[in-house]
């Protein structure tokens, strides 16, 4: 009687309009995904966004309407890509080009989502796997594949459209990123949606002696245990303190550039720490200089020309961005960009990280790099970190068929992520740090295996992109800090600047617009080990192996093992009721 009442309760599902609505339910997943990303940024929807898609995936029968709805859902999920493109619409010939780019990215995502949907249905139909296992495995693999295919096509990679990016807005769940990275947070959100479907299927499935019923019951219990474990893990990580015994750092603005840098203004710069009582710490005591001065990306008005090889002599350039003479190690240079940095570092007895345009002397005719030049406290040029991920249609033109106008200046892509060493702290000792230039922080940790003491992230964010994009870039930097379990010093023009500790918390901030030095204090060093920094993207590769293994040798399941259809046929309803 209980089973009969349940079937009669769902009899209305077989009616035409209602059935059409259920067949098209994956479209709702596309809308929820779009709302979870900037510019809407309802991040809490990431936990529920895949639920309609998972319900459609778990149904034994699938109409053509459902397959079309899955493709449309992927198009809608890429709507936030339009918001990102509007920051560079002046490079596009017309609005038609803008919509063409969205349709192209949506078509790529739609094809991959449809394939993912088909693979998921095959695993559910041929295996006794629960939805809370199949859905996170296939969705994590899909995001991983879309990222790398996008990087191969035009180096876009869709960094904003990852489910884990939305989940990272919640600090306690963000802590698990040091285990699995950003895609691990995607796995968590998909796991929750799949678990909700398994709970429904468990309630509606007949108790019998088949293995599928027992596996489904185990999944209903195991998934909350996994989520609870990661919740406790996040609390444990947040409770671990980080010692603020690193080098002292001061953020500089574009208003104060070498050689016009005031030593007294730096030494008396104020600090705007985030304290529980919202009060500010007092200004720096005495005339003590910080160990490191950090300028934002592209702040320097002079071109820096360096010879990557010691055997290459440096070509001539002139002051003010045009070319001056930069000579070899045995000759005194004339006044130029690099010499000004070295002279300023010697006068202030502090290390400098300067955002600049850098030319390689070996290839003077080639486009410049967007770089961070590093000079130590003795005035020695240590090296430069070149931007490895350039912004499409702003810093370079991707190989696409969409008509665009050329940017004012194109740049070369960096290939390496070097580490730099400075001395500082109390007592004085050597510290190593890595650098990321603006868009680099959206993709990966620079030099993860080298284990630096902290990172420096410099960027420039136009005012017209709005506060939502500024918040999204800050979220990316926080995610990178947790993945590496290292502090991040951030200086972004018009964006959020400050210091992020190894737990992704802002421990010091600077105003979005400041015209004087802002001292952040000592960097909170973190010596905790990050599994993700050591092992990289091990989770998506594991998911891919599970998919391949499950699809290659998939035994046929008995009809009793399949989930109960959410839209049963009238004839089957009558037979079951009898």
mmCIF file with all atom_site columns, C-alpha atoms in Angstrom, residues 181-344:
data_model
loop_
_atom_site.group_PDB
_atom_site.id
_atom_site.type_symbol
_atom_site.label_atom_id
_atom_site.label_alt_id
_atom_site.label_comp_id
_atom_site.label_asym_id
_atom_site.label_entity_id
_atom_site.label_seq_id
_atom_site.pdbx_PDB_ins_code
_atom_site.Cartn_x
_atom_site.Cartn_y
_atom_site.Cartn_z
_atom_site.occupancy
_atom_site.B_iso_or_equiv
_atom_site.pdbx_formal_charge
_atom_site.auth_seq_id
_atom_site.auth_comp_id
_atom_site.auth_asym_id
_atom_site.auth_atom_id
_atom_site.pdbx_PDB_model_num
ATOM 1   C CA . UNK A 1 181 ? 42.869 22.596 -5.236  1.00 0.00 ? 181 UNK A CA 1
ATOM 2   C CA . UNK A 1 182 ? 40.021 24.568 -6.761  1.00 0.00 ? 182 UNK A CA 1
ATOM 3   C CA . UNK A 1 183 ? 38.577 21.528 -8.550  1.00 0.00 ? 183 UNK A CA 1
ATOM 4   C CA . UNK A 1 184 ? 38.262 19.802 -5.198  1.00 0.00 ? 184 UNK A CA 1
ATOM 5   C CA . UNK A 1 185 ? 35.732 22.485 -4.210  1.00 0.00 ? 185 UNK A CA 1
ATOM 6   C CA . UNK A 1 186 ? 33.895 21.738 -7.447  1.00 0.00 ? 186 UNK A CA 1
ATOM 7   C CA . UNK A 1 187 ? 33.853 18.081 -6.402  1.00 0.00 ? 187 UNK A CA 1
ATOM 8   C CA . UNK A 1 188 ? 32.311 19.043 -3.042  1.00 0.00 ? 188 UNK A CA 1
ATOM 9   C CA . UNK A 1 189 ? 29.444 21.045 -4.559  1.00 0.00 ? 189 UNK A CA 1
ATOM 10  C CA . UNK A 1 190 ? 28.653 18.272 -7.047  1.00 0.00 ? 190 UNK A CA 1
ATOM 11  C CA . UNK A 1 191 ? 28.838 15.704 -4.245  1.00 0.00 ? 191 UNK A CA 1
ATOM 12  C CA . UNK A 1 192 ? 26.144 17.563 -2.304  1.00 0.00 ? 192 UNK A CA 1
ATOM 13  C CA . UNK A 1 193 ? 23.807 17.770 -5.331  1.00 0.00 ? 193 UNK A CA 1
ATOM 14  C CA . UNK A 1 194 ? 24.322 14.085 -6.094  1.00 0.00 ? 194 UNK A CA 1
ATOM 15  C CA . UNK A 1 195 ? 23.644 13.179 -2.475  1.00 0.00 ? 195 UNK A CA 1
ATOM 16  C CA . UNK A 1 196 ? 20.280 14.988 -2.587  1.00 0.00 ? 196 UNK A CA 1
ATOM 17  C CA . UNK A 1 197 ? 19.270 12.875 -5.595  1.00 0.00 ? 197 UNK A CA 1
ATOM 18  C CA . UNK A 1 198 ? 20.409 9.680  -3.852  1.00 0.00 ? 198 UNK A CA 1
ATOM 19  C CA . UNK A 1 199 ? 18.249 10.523 -0.844  1.00 0.00 ? 199 UNK A CA 1
ATOM 20  C CA . UNK A 1 200 ? 15.209 10.818 -3.138  1.00 0.00 ? 200 UNK A CA 1
ATOM 21  C CA . UNK A 1 201 ? 16.045 7.585  -4.938  1.00 0.00 ? 201 UNK A CA 1
ATOM 22  C CA . UNK A 1 202 ? 16.616 5.749  -1.660  1.00 0.00 ? 202 UNK A CA 1
ATOM 23  C CA . UNK A 1 203 ? 13.203 6.800  -0.405  1.00 0.00 ? 203 UNK A CA 1
ATOM 24  C CA . UNK A 1 204 ? 11.442 5.739  -3.588  1.00 0.00 ? 204 UNK A CA 1
ATOM 25  C CA . UNK A 1 205 ? 13.303 2.488  -4.258  1.00 0.00 ? 205 UNK A CA 1
ATOM 26  C CA . UNK A 1 206 ? 11.870 -0.829 -3.119  1.00 0.00 ? 206 UNK A CA 1
ATOM 27  C CA . UNK A 1 207 ? 13.835 -2.621 -0.381  1.00 0.00 ? 207 UNK A CA 1
ATOM 28  C CA . UNK A 1 208 ? 15.176 -5.862 -1.814  1.00 0.00 ? 208 UNK A CA 1
ATOM 29  C CA . UNK A 1 209 ? 18.216 -8.076 -1.685  1.00 0.00 ? 209 UNK A CA 1
ATOM 30  C CA . UNK A 1 210 ? 19.961 -6.469 -4.658  1.00 0.00 ? 210 UNK A CA 1
ATOM 31  C CA . UNK A 1 211 ? 23.344 -4.877 -4.203  1.00 0.00 ? 211 UNK A CA 1
ATOM 32  C CA . UNK A 1 212 ? 22.170 -1.595 -5.718  1.00 0.00 ? 212 UNK A CA 1
ATOM 33  C CA . UNK A 1 213 ? 19.861 -0.846 -2.805  1.00 0.00 ? 213 UNK A CA 1
ATOM 34  C CA . UNK A 1 214 ? 22.610 -1.454 -0.263  1.00 0.00 ? 214 UNK A CA 1
ATOM 35  C CA . UNK A 1 215 ? 25.146 0.629  -2.197  1.00 0.00 ? 215 UNK A CA 1
ATOM 36  C CA . UNK A 1 216 ? 22.638 3.479  -2.448  1.00 0.00 ? 216 UNK A CA 1
ATOM 37  C CA . UNK A 1 217 ? 22.028 3.330  1.296   1.00 0.00 ? 217 UNK A CA 1
ATOM 38  C CA . UNK A 1 218 ? 25.752 3.397  1.971   1.00 0.00 ? 218 UNK A CA 1
ATOM 39  C CA . UNK A 1 219 ? 26.175 6.444  -0.260  1.00 0.00 ? 219 UNK A CA 1
ATOM 40  C CA . UNK A 1 220 ? 23.387 8.300  1.557   1.00 0.00 ? 220 UNK A CA 1
ATOM 41  C CA . UNK A 1 221 ? 25.390 7.857  4.764   1.00 0.00 ? 221 UNK A CA 1
ATOM 42  C CA . UNK A 1 222 ? 28.952 8.218  3.384   1.00 0.00 ? 222 UNK A CA 1
ATOM 43  C CA . UNK A 1 223 ? 28.472 11.545 1.573   1.00 0.00 ? 223 UNK A CA 1
ATOM 44  C CA . UNK A 1 224 ? 27.435 13.520 4.698   1.00 0.00 ? 224 UNK A CA 1
ATOM 45  C CA . UNK A 1 225 ? 30.327 11.936 6.592   1.00 0.00 ? 225 UNK A CA 1
ATOM 46  C CA . UNK A 1 226 ? 32.766 13.165 3.911   1.00 0.00 ? 226 UNK A CA 1
ATOM 47  C CA . UNK A 1 227 ? 31.282 16.668 3.970   1.00 0.00 ? 227 UNK A CA 1
ATOM 48  C CA . UNK A 1 228 ? 31.354 16.681 7.773   1.00 0.00 ? 228 UNK A CA 1
ATOM 49  C CA . UNK A 1 229 ? 34.988 15.622 7.810   1.00 0.00 ? 229 UNK A CA 1
ATOM 50  C CA . UNK A 1 230 ? 35.962 18.476 5.483   1.00 0.00 ? 230 UNK A CA 1
ATOM 51  C CA . UNK A 1 231 ? 33.932 20.895 7.585   1.00 0.00 ? 231 UNK A CA 1
ATOM 52  C CA . UNK A 1 232 ? 35.879 19.864 10.684  1.00 0.00 ? 232 UNK A CA 1
ATOM 53  C CA . UNK A 1 233 ? 39.095 20.042 8.662   1.00 0.00 ? 233 UNK A CA 1
ATOM 54  C CA . UNK A 1 234 ? 38.301 23.651 7.771   1.00 0.00 ? 234 UNK A CA 1
ATOM 55  C CA . UNK A 1 235 ? 37.671 24.526 11.427  1.00 0.00 ? 235 UNK A CA 1
ATOM 56  C CA . UNK A 1 236 ? 40.946 22.878 12.419  1.00 0.00 ? 236 UNK A CA 1
ATOM 57  C CA . UNK A 1 237 ? 42.930 24.743 9.785   1.00 0.00 ? 237 UNK A CA 1
ATOM 58  C CA . UNK A 1 238 ? 41.406 28.105 10.701  1.00 0.00 ? 238 UNK A CA 1
ATOM 59  C CA . UNK A 1 239 ? 42.317 27.551 14.344  1.00 0.00 ? 239 UNK A CA 1
ATOM 60  C CA . UNK A 1 240 ? 46.022 27.165 13.529  1.00 0.00 ? 240 UNK A CA 1
ATOM 61  C CA . UNK A 1 241 ? 47.891 30.474 14.025  1.00 0.00 ? 241 UNK A CA 1
ATOM 62  C CA . UNK A 1 242 ? 50.541 31.839 11.669  1.00 0.00 ? 242 UNK A CA 1
ATOM 63  C CA . UNK A 1 243 ? 53.560 33.654 13.088  1.00 0.00 ? 243 UNK A CA 1
ATOM 64  C CA . UNK A 1 244 ? 54.071 37.215 11.786  1.00 0.00 ? 244 UNK A CA 1
ATOM 65  C CA . UNK A 1 245 ? 57.846 36.892 11.701  1.00 0.00 ? 245 UNK A CA 1
ATOM 66  C CA . UNK A 1 246 ? 58.483 37.500 8.020   1.00 0.00 ? 246 UNK A CA 1
ATOM 67  C CA . UNK A 1 247 ? 59.873 40.576 6.294   1.00 0.00 ? 247 UNK A CA 1
ATOM 68  C CA . UNK A 1 248 ? 58.042 43.857 6.722   1.00 0.00 ? 248 UNK A CA 1
ATOM 69  C CA . UNK A 1 249 ? 56.237 45.073 3.596   1.00 0.00 ? 249 UNK A CA 1
ATOM 70  C CA . UNK A 1 250 ? 55.041 48.475 2.414   1.00 0.00 ? 250 UNK A CA 1
ATOM 71  C CA . UNK A 1 251 ? 52.702 49.053 -0.540  1.00 0.00 ? 251 UNK A CA 1
ATOM 72  C CA . UNK A 1 252 ? 53.522 51.920 -2.885  1.00 0.00 ? 252 UNK A CA 1
ATOM 73  C CA . UNK A 1 253 ? 51.308 53.813 -5.322  1.00 0.00 ? 253 UNK A CA 1
ATOM 74  C CA . UNK A 1 254 ? 51.884 55.071 -8.847  1.00 0.00 ? 254 UNK A CA 1
ATOM 75  C CA . UNK A 1 255 ? 52.099 58.605 -7.449  1.00 0.00 ? 255 UNK A CA 1
ATOM 76  C CA . UNK A 1 256 ? 55.485 57.954 -5.835  1.00 0.00 ? 256 UNK A CA 1
ATOM 77  C CA . UNK A 1 257 ? 57.973 56.402 -8.262  1.00 0.00 ? 257 UNK A CA 1
ATOM 78  C CA . UNK A 1 258 ? 61.779 56.250 -8.390  1.00 0.00 ? 258 UNK A CA 1
ATOM 79  C CA . UNK A 1 259 ? 63.719 58.460 -8.092  1.00 0.00 ? 259 UNK A CA 1
ATOM 80  C CA . UNK A 1 260 ? 61.068 60.629 -6.373  1.00 0.00 ? 260 UNK A CA 1
ATOM 81  C CA . UNK A 1 261 ? 60.559 58.380 -3.354  1.00 0.00 ? 261 UNK A CA 1
ATOM 82  C CA . UNK A 1 262 ? 60.394 60.042 0.060   1.00 0.00 ? 262 UNK A CA 1
ATOM 83  C CA . UNK A 1 263 ? 62.186 58.026 2.732   1.00 0.00 ? 263 UNK A CA 1
ATOM 84  C CA . UNK A 1 264 ? 60.374 59.777 5.577   1.00 0.00 ? 264 UNK A CA 1
ATOM 85  C CA . UNK A 1 265 ? 56.925 59.107 4.084   1.00 0.00 ? 265 UNK A CA 1
ATOM 86  C CA . UNK A 1 266 ? 57.749 55.411 3.885   1.00 0.00 ? 266 UNK A CA 1
ATOM 87  C CA . UNK A 1 267 ? 59.182 55.196 7.379   1.00 0.00 ? 267 UNK A CA 1
ATOM 88  C CA . UNK A 1 268 ? 56.130 56.920 8.906   1.00 0.00 ? 268 UNK A CA 1
ATOM 89  C CA . UNK A 1 269 ? 53.527 55.163 6.756   1.00 0.00 ? 269 UNK A CA 1
ATOM 90  C CA . UNK A 1 270 ? 50.396 54.066 8.572   1.00 0.00 ? 270 UNK A CA 1
ATOM 91  C CA . UNK A 1 271 ? 49.014 50.537 8.791   1.00 0.00 ? 271 UNK A CA 1
ATOM 92  C CA . UNK A 1 272 ? 45.357 49.620 8.339   1.00 0.00 ? 272 UNK A CA 1
ATOM 93  C CA . UNK A 1 273 ? 45.174 46.204 9.961   1.00 0.00 ? 273 UNK A CA 1
ATOM 94  C CA . UNK A 1 274 ? 41.886 44.364 10.214  1.00 0.00 ? 274 UNK A CA 1
ATOM 95  C CA . UNK A 1 275 ? 41.379 44.072 13.959  1.00 0.00 ? 275 UNK A CA 1
ATOM 96  C CA . UNK A 1 276 ? 38.381 42.726 15.835  1.00 0.00 ? 276 UNK A CA 1
ATOM 97  C CA . UNK A 1 277 ? 37.556 46.185 17.166  1.00 0.00 ? 277 UNK A CA 1
ATOM 98  C CA . UNK A 1 278 ? 38.099 47.804 13.726  1.00 0.00 ? 278 UNK A CA 1
ATOM 99  C CA . UNK A 1 279 ? 40.848 50.014 15.154  1.00 0.00 ? 279 UNK A CA 1
ATOM 100 C CA . UNK A 1 280 ? 44.142 50.834 13.470  1.00 0.00 ? 280 UNK A CA 1
ATOM 101 C CA . UNK A 1 281 ? 47.581 49.986 14.696  1.00 0.00 ? 281 UNK A CA 1
ATOM 102 C CA . UNK A 1 282 ? 49.885 52.957 15.365  1.00 0.00 ? 282 UNK A CA 1
ATOM 103 C CA . UNK A 1 283 ? 52.259 54.230 12.696  1.00 0.00 ? 283 UNK A CA 1
ATOM 104 C CA . UNK A 1 284 ? 55.690 52.710 12.237  1.00 0.00 ? 284 UNK A CA 1
ATOM 105 C CA . UNK A 1 285 ? 57.934 53.488 15.175  1.00 0.00 ? 285 UNK A CA 1
ATOM 106 C CA . UNK A 1 286 ? 60.856 55.801 14.521  1.00 0.00 ? 286 UNK A CA 1
ATOM 107 C CA . UNK A 1 287 ? 62.394 55.792 11.080  1.00 0.00 ? 287 UNK A CA 1
ATOM 108 C CA . UNK A 1 288 ? 62.595 52.042 10.584  1.00 0.00 ? 288 UNK A CA 1
ATOM 109 C CA . UNK A 1 289 ? 62.378 51.179 6.898   1.00 0.00 ? 289 UNK A CA 1
ATOM 110 C CA . UNK A 1 290 ? 60.402 48.162 5.642   1.00 0.00 ? 290 UNK A CA 1
ATOM 111 C CA . UNK A 1 291 ? 62.249 45.221 4.125   1.00 0.00 ? 291 UNK A CA 1
ATOM 112 C CA . UNK A 1 292 ? 60.271 45.249 0.876   1.00 0.00 ? 292 UNK A CA 1
ATOM 113 C CA . UNK A 1 293 ? 58.525 47.918 -1.216  1.00 0.00 ? 293 UNK A CA 1
ATOM 114 C CA . UNK A 1 294 ? 55.867 46.651 -3.635  1.00 0.00 ? 294 UNK A CA 1
ATOM 115 C CA . UNK A 1 295 ? 54.425 48.647 -6.553  1.00 0.00 ? 295 UNK A CA 1
ATOM 116 C CA . UNK A 1 296 ? 51.431 47.503 -8.666  1.00 0.00 ? 296 UNK A CA 1
ATOM 117 C CA . UNK A 1 297 ? 51.574 46.084 -12.178 1.00 0.00 ? 297 UNK A CA 1
ATOM 118 C CA . UNK A 1 298 ? 52.752 48.464 -14.923 1.00 0.00 ? 298 UNK A CA 1
ATOM 119 C CA . UNK A 1 299 ? 53.304 51.275 -12.390 1.00 0.00 ? 299 UNK A CA 1
ATOM 120 C CA . UNK A 1 300 ? 56.767 52.218 -13.685 1.00 0.00 ? 300 UNK A CA 1
ATOM 121 C CA . UNK A 1 301 ? 56.872 54.853 -16.414 1.00 0.00 ? 301 UNK A CA 1
ATOM 122 C CA . UNK A 1 302 ? 60.299 53.794 -17.678 1.00 0.00 ? 302 UNK A CA 1
ATOM 123 C CA . UNK A 1 303 ? 61.095 50.787 -19.788 1.00 0.00 ? 303 UNK A CA 1
ATOM 124 C CA . UNK A 1 304 ? 63.437 48.277 -18.202 1.00 0.00 ? 304 UNK A CA 1
ATOM 125 C CA . UNK A 1 305 ? 65.856 46.523 -20.538 1.00 0.00 ? 305 UNK A CA 1
ATOM 126 C CA . UNK A 1 306 ? 67.781 43.572 -19.165 1.00 0.00 ? 306 UNK A CA 1
ATOM 127 C CA . UNK A 1 307 ? 70.049 40.910 -20.578 1.00 0.00 ? 307 UNK A CA 1
ATOM 128 C CA . UNK A 1 308 ? 68.825 37.461 -19.585 1.00 0.00 ? 308 UNK A CA 1
ATOM 129 C CA . UNK A 1 309 ? 72.141 36.060 -20.768 1.00 0.00 ? 309 UNK A CA 1
ATOM 130 C CA . UNK A 1 310 ? 75.353 37.539 -19.259 1.00 0.00 ? 310 UNK A CA 1
ATOM 131 C CA . UNK A 1 311 ? 77.023 37.405 -22.689 1.00 0.00 ? 311 UNK A CA 1
ATOM 132 C CA . UNK A 1 312 ? 74.453 39.701 -24.320 1.00 0.00 ? 312 UNK A CA 1
ATOM 133 C CA . UNK A 1 313 ? 75.161 43.405 -24.162 1.00 0.00 ? 313 UNK A CA 1
ATOM 134 C CA . UNK A 1 314 ? 72.206 45.644 -23.506 1.00 0.00 ? 314 UNK A CA 1
ATOM 135 C CA . UNK A 1 315 ? 70.775 47.858 -26.214 1.00 0.00 ? 315 UNK A CA 1
ATOM 136 C CA . UNK A 1 316 ? 70.067 51.591 -26.022 1.00 0.00 ? 316 UNK A CA 1
ATOM 137 C CA . UNK A 1 317 ? 66.833 53.242 -24.960 1.00 0.00 ? 317 UNK A CA 1
ATOM 138 C CA . UNK A 1 318 ? 65.904 56.854 -23.699 1.00 0.00 ? 318 UNK A CA 1
ATOM 139 C CA . UNK A 1 319 ? 64.332 58.085 -20.557 1.00 0.00 ? 319 UNK A CA 1
ATOM 140 C CA . UNK A 1 320 ? 60.608 58.395 -20.113 1.00 0.00 ? 320 UNK A CA 1
ATOM 141 C CA . UNK A 1 321 ? 59.810 55.104 -21.797 1.00 0.00 ? 321 UNK A CA 1
ATOM 142 C CA . UNK A 1 322 ? 61.950 55.526 -24.854 1.00 0.00 ? 322 UNK A CA 1
ATOM 143 C CA . UNK A 1 323 ? 65.325 54.161 -24.833 1.00 0.00 ? 323 UNK A CA 1
ATOM 144 C CA . UNK A 1 324 ? 68.383 54.819 -22.732 1.00 0.00 ? 324 UNK A CA 1
ATOM 145 C CA . UNK A 1 325 ? 71.633 53.028 -22.634 1.00 0.00 ? 325 UNK A CA 1
ATOM 146 C CA . UNK A 1 326 ? 71.811 50.027 -20.350 1.00 0.00 ? 326 UNK A CA 1
ATOM 147 C CA . UNK A 1 327 ? 75.281 48.609 -20.429 1.00 0.00 ? 327 UNK A CA 1
ATOM 148 C CA . UNK A 1 328 ? 77.089 45.490 -19.324 1.00 0.00 ? 328 UNK A CA 1
ATOM 149 C CA . UNK A 1 329 ? 78.368 44.720 -15.844 1.00 0.00 ? 329 UNK A CA 1
ATOM 150 C CA . UNK A 1 330 ? 81.762 46.371 -16.386 1.00 0.00 ? 330 UNK A CA 1
ATOM 151 C CA . UNK A 1 331 ? 80.476 49.779 -17.538 1.00 0.00 ? 331 UNK A CA 1
ATOM 152 C CA . UNK A 1 332 ? 78.665 52.536 -15.643 1.00 0.00 ? 332 UNK A CA 1
ATOM 153 C CA . UNK A 1 333 ? 75.154 52.960 -17.026 1.00 0.00 ? 333 UNK A CA 1
ATOM 154 C CA . UNK A 1 334 ? 73.566 56.234 -17.979 1.00 0.00 ? 334 UNK A CA 1
ATOM 155 C CA . UNK A 1 335 ? 70.299 57.287 -16.352 1.00 0.00 ? 335 UNK A CA 1
ATOM 156 C CA . UNK A 1 336 ? 67.710 54.666 -17.256 1.00 0.00 ? 336 UNK A CA 1
ATOM 157 C CA . UNK A 1 337 ? 64.823 52.693 -15.809 1.00 0.00 ? 337 UNK A CA 1
ATOM 158 C CA . UNK A 1 338 ? 66.828 49.919 -14.234 1.00 0.00 ? 338 UNK A CA 1
ATOM 159 C CA . UNK A 1 339 ? 69.503 52.270 -12.860 1.00 0.00 ? 339 UNK A CA 1
ATOM 160 C CA . UNK A 1 340 ? 66.842 54.371 -11.149 1.00 0.00 ? 340 UNK A CA 1
ATOM 161 C CA . UNK A 1 341 ? 65.482 51.286 -9.419  1.00 0.00 ? 341 UNK A CA 1
ATOM 162 C CA . UNK A 1 342 ? 68.948 50.235 -8.297  1.00 0.00 ? 342 UNK A CA 1
ATOM 163 C CA . UNK A 1 343 ? 69.816 53.705 -7.049  1.00 0.00 ? 343 UNK A CA 1
ATOM 164 C CA . UNK A 1 344 ? 66.554 53.994 -5.119  1.00 0.00 ? 344 UNK A CA 1
#
